[in-house]
């Protein structure tokens, strides 16, 4: 046989985590375990005002009463929440005016990741707010943004400097009691990003944050809050990679987006947490709650490229509260080896003439399981709501799985809902055709996968799309050849 | 250029090629004809290195080199091009992007850098004009939703872009309308030189009026049962294959 399933599989299996290294930066880490004292200590460490400490304690109380959910189509050993350290921050944390002052080892880490900050700076005006082990250590382009009244800083800083905004919006889209992981995050979140775009302002650059888990056994609890005031626009990029570890690492982030009247938020993610080795050992557990609220005529687009994590559980959602508001979800999820992904979206139509679009591309290889789970809910008041969903799956080999779970709840007769789904396999004939044109099998797979994902890749900002394509290649082909 | 020596090939338990001998010199055009299922496409695929077919006996040489251990992509890098009887669709990959990748992969194999974008554009413009291909066409997904004739014309466009040493055209004429046939044949003729060679697989004499062969071979049951000049094609057109089949039985 030309290119047998067997060979294809082998080739895919030789993929090892490229960014599997560990940065030795002195950290200040809390003892393992979680109780009220730890929650208070985190809050103190971050010099938070009392209202914030109380909010965390309330969240902790809620969390204690909750049980970990079983609903996703994934199997994993549940983390022991008392065996995790809930705070870790790089030790040497002076205020940097320029990148030259940043710990060289940290910069080296970024180099290994292929993130050249200098390049990033030049590139189309990307401001990079780096979150490394929970605390942001460098922020660029702050001045340009400040001139427009845009606030882009760490959430800790926002809590201190802009309490009125944080108080008003934190937990307004993802309440503390929303789900188990959201409650946990609310109690112990270490850091994250905050962004506010004032009325009528178009953010002149892509806002970007790189996340990275670093300390062994440290749970990572990011909290992101993006507020687009009336008539404003912002495009926000989030990218992550993680070093290779033996123990499972828990990542439970919460992202809240608030799009006020006539505003637009584009939120793009490239996620590449350590997926575990090819035997399925190690890897990050990624349980994320991402949700956006659209007021009148507002629009939120979620675009994500998910290549990493051992277990991913993630449903970026839109609450289309205002009339004429628009929600979009574009997703590429790649799973290989023993990875499990259960991802999708929820589009909640509350307002009249609300529209949503869902394009989901799942690529599975190895022994992985890739599930799309989507809910489209149309409320009784949501006249003329429209949804279009398209879920395509691409399979490589015979041992992986692709599953689609579309849930549709319609309580208004005027709703128009369309759902399309396809499943295809990379064929030997396609590979041979490419081979015959001088394209080797590895490159051929990359080409076919990129073609399959194109509709979503096109939604990403240019420089991010290039990175995403690279990631797709890495996660499917490995370093062979 | 190409030398095939007592070639036997099979897939699973089925022997398809049963002792093919064929020599193609630089500058020559060979036509291969033969009834459906006689093994023409299989021969083309085996020359291109499709591993689905197991070679049980015999060898294929390109410019004196045994291709036994050569992968399909390396054969392509060495200058073998196959215009597929049934071109494959690759959704989401534009013709341009596909060609760019193919050309740069070949260059990489030769230790060259990527072709500069400017040169690539010039090449695309030149070749698409030669084959009268609308440039809009080149931004469409490869073969996806292409009509039968468009697929074939696109194969020859790729051939023109890659400028192979040995081109094998597997029923490139089927599906082409009368005008397209002329355009495509003219394109092939323009690419012909004393340094390269063409093997045309066809069922019809018509194509051979445009691309005039130096030799015509008839394949039947996995063997070349008759070889001749272009007059043989005319004879086949008139008489069909039965007389040859009977001859082989005898
Ligand atoms: N993968 C395969 N598995 C089984 N049989 C095959 C396979 N490929 C080819 N064959 C058989 O081998 C024989 C030769 O096929 P081939 O495609 O080479 O014929 P052809 O001469 O090109 O015919 P046509 O003129 O119809 O294109 C046919 O009987 C075909 O069914
Ligand atoms: Mg054929």
Coordinates of C-alpha atoms in Angstrom, one line a residue, chain B residues 51-146:
Chain B
X51 CA 3.6 2.2 -3.7
X52 CA 0.2 0.7 -3.7
X53 CA 1.5 -1.5 -6.6
X54 CA 4.1 -4.1 -5.8
X55 CA 6.8 -4.7 -8.3
X56 CA 7.5 -8.4 -8.4
X57 CA 10.0 -8.4 -11.3
X58 CA 11.8 -6.0 -13.6
X59 CA 13.1 -2.4 -13.2
X60 CA 12.4 1.2 -14.2
X61 CA 15.4 3.4 -15.0
X62 CA 15.4 7.1 -15.4
X63 CA 18.5 8.4 -17.1
X64 CA 20.3 5.2 -16.2
X65 CA 19.3 5.3 -12.6
X66 CA 17.2 2.4 -11.1
X67 CA 14.2 4.0 -9.4
X68 CA 13.6 1.0 -7.3
X69 CA 14.2 2.8 -4.0
X70 CA 13.1 6.3 -5.1
X71 CA 10.1 7.8 -3.4
X72 CA 7.3 9.4 -5.5
X73 CA 8.3 12.9 -4.5
X74 CA 12.0 12.3 -5.4
X75 CA 10.9 11.0 -8.8
X76 CA 9.0 14.2 -9.2
X77 CA 12.1 16.1 -8.2
X78 CA 14.0 14.2 -10.8
X79 CA 11.6 15.4 -13.5
X80 CA 8.8 12.8 -13.7
X81 CA 5.3 14.3 -14.1
X82 CA 2.0 12.5 -14.3
X83 CA -1.1 14.2 -15.6
X84 CA -3.7 12.1 -13.7
X85 CA -6.6 10.5 -15.4
X86 CA -8.7 11.4 -12.4
X87 CA -7.2 14.5 -10.7
X88 CA -7.7 14.7 -7.0
X89 CA -9.5 17.5 -5.1
X90 CA -7.9 19.3 -2.3
X91 CA -10.4 21.5 -0.6
X92 CA -9.2 24.9 0.7
X93 CA -5.9 24.8 -1.2
X94 CA -5.7 27.1 -4.1
X95 CA -4.1 26.1 -7.4
X96 CA -1.6 28.9 -6.9
X97 CA -0.7 27.9 -3.4
X98 CA -0.4 24.2 -4.4
X99 CA 1.9 25.1 -7.3
X100 CA 4.0 27.4 -5.1
X101 CA 4.4 24.6 -2.6
X102 CA 5.3 22.1 -5.4
X103 CA 7.8 24.3 -7.0
X104 CA 9.5 25.3 -3.8
X105 CA 9.7 21.7 -2.5
X106 CA 11.4 20.7 -5.7
X107 CA 13.8 23.6 -5.4
X108 CA 14.5 22.7 -1.8
X109 CA 15.4 19.2 -2.9
X110 CA 17.9 20.7 -5.2
X111 CA 19.3 22.9 -2.5
X112 CA 17.8 26.1 -3.9
X113 CA 16.0 28.8 -2.0
X114 CA 12.3 29.5 -2.5
X115 CA 11.4 31.1 -5.8
X116 CA 11.0 34.8 -5.3
X117 CA 7.4 35.9 -5.4
X118 CA 8.0 38.1 -8.3
X119 CA 9.4 35.3 -10.5
X120 CA 6.6 33.0 -9.3
X121 CA 3.9 35.5 -10.4
X122 CA 5.6 36.0 -13.8
X123 CA 5.8 32.2 -14.3
X124 CA 2.1 31.8 -13.4
X125 CA 1.1 34.6 -15.7
X126 CA 3.1 33.2 -18.6
X127 CA 1.9 29.7 -18.3
X128 CA -1.7 30.5 -17.6
X129 CA -1.8 32.7 -20.7
X130 CA -0.3 30.0 -22.8
X131 CA -3.0 27.6 -21.7
X132 CA -5.7 30.4 -21.8
X133 CA -6.6 29.9 -18.2
X134 CA -8.5 32.6 -16.5
X135 CA -6.4 33.9 -13.5
X136 CA -9.5 33.8 -11.3
X137 CA -9.5 30.1 -11.7
X138 CA -6.1 29.8 -10.0
X139 CA -7.4 31.1 -6.7
X140 CA -10.0 28.4 -6.5
X141 CA -9.5 25.2 -4.4
X142 CA -7.5 22.6 -6.4
X143 CA -9.9 20.6 -8.6
X144 CA -12.8 21.2 -6.2
X145 CA -15.9 21.7 -8.3
X146 CA -13.8 21.9 -11.5

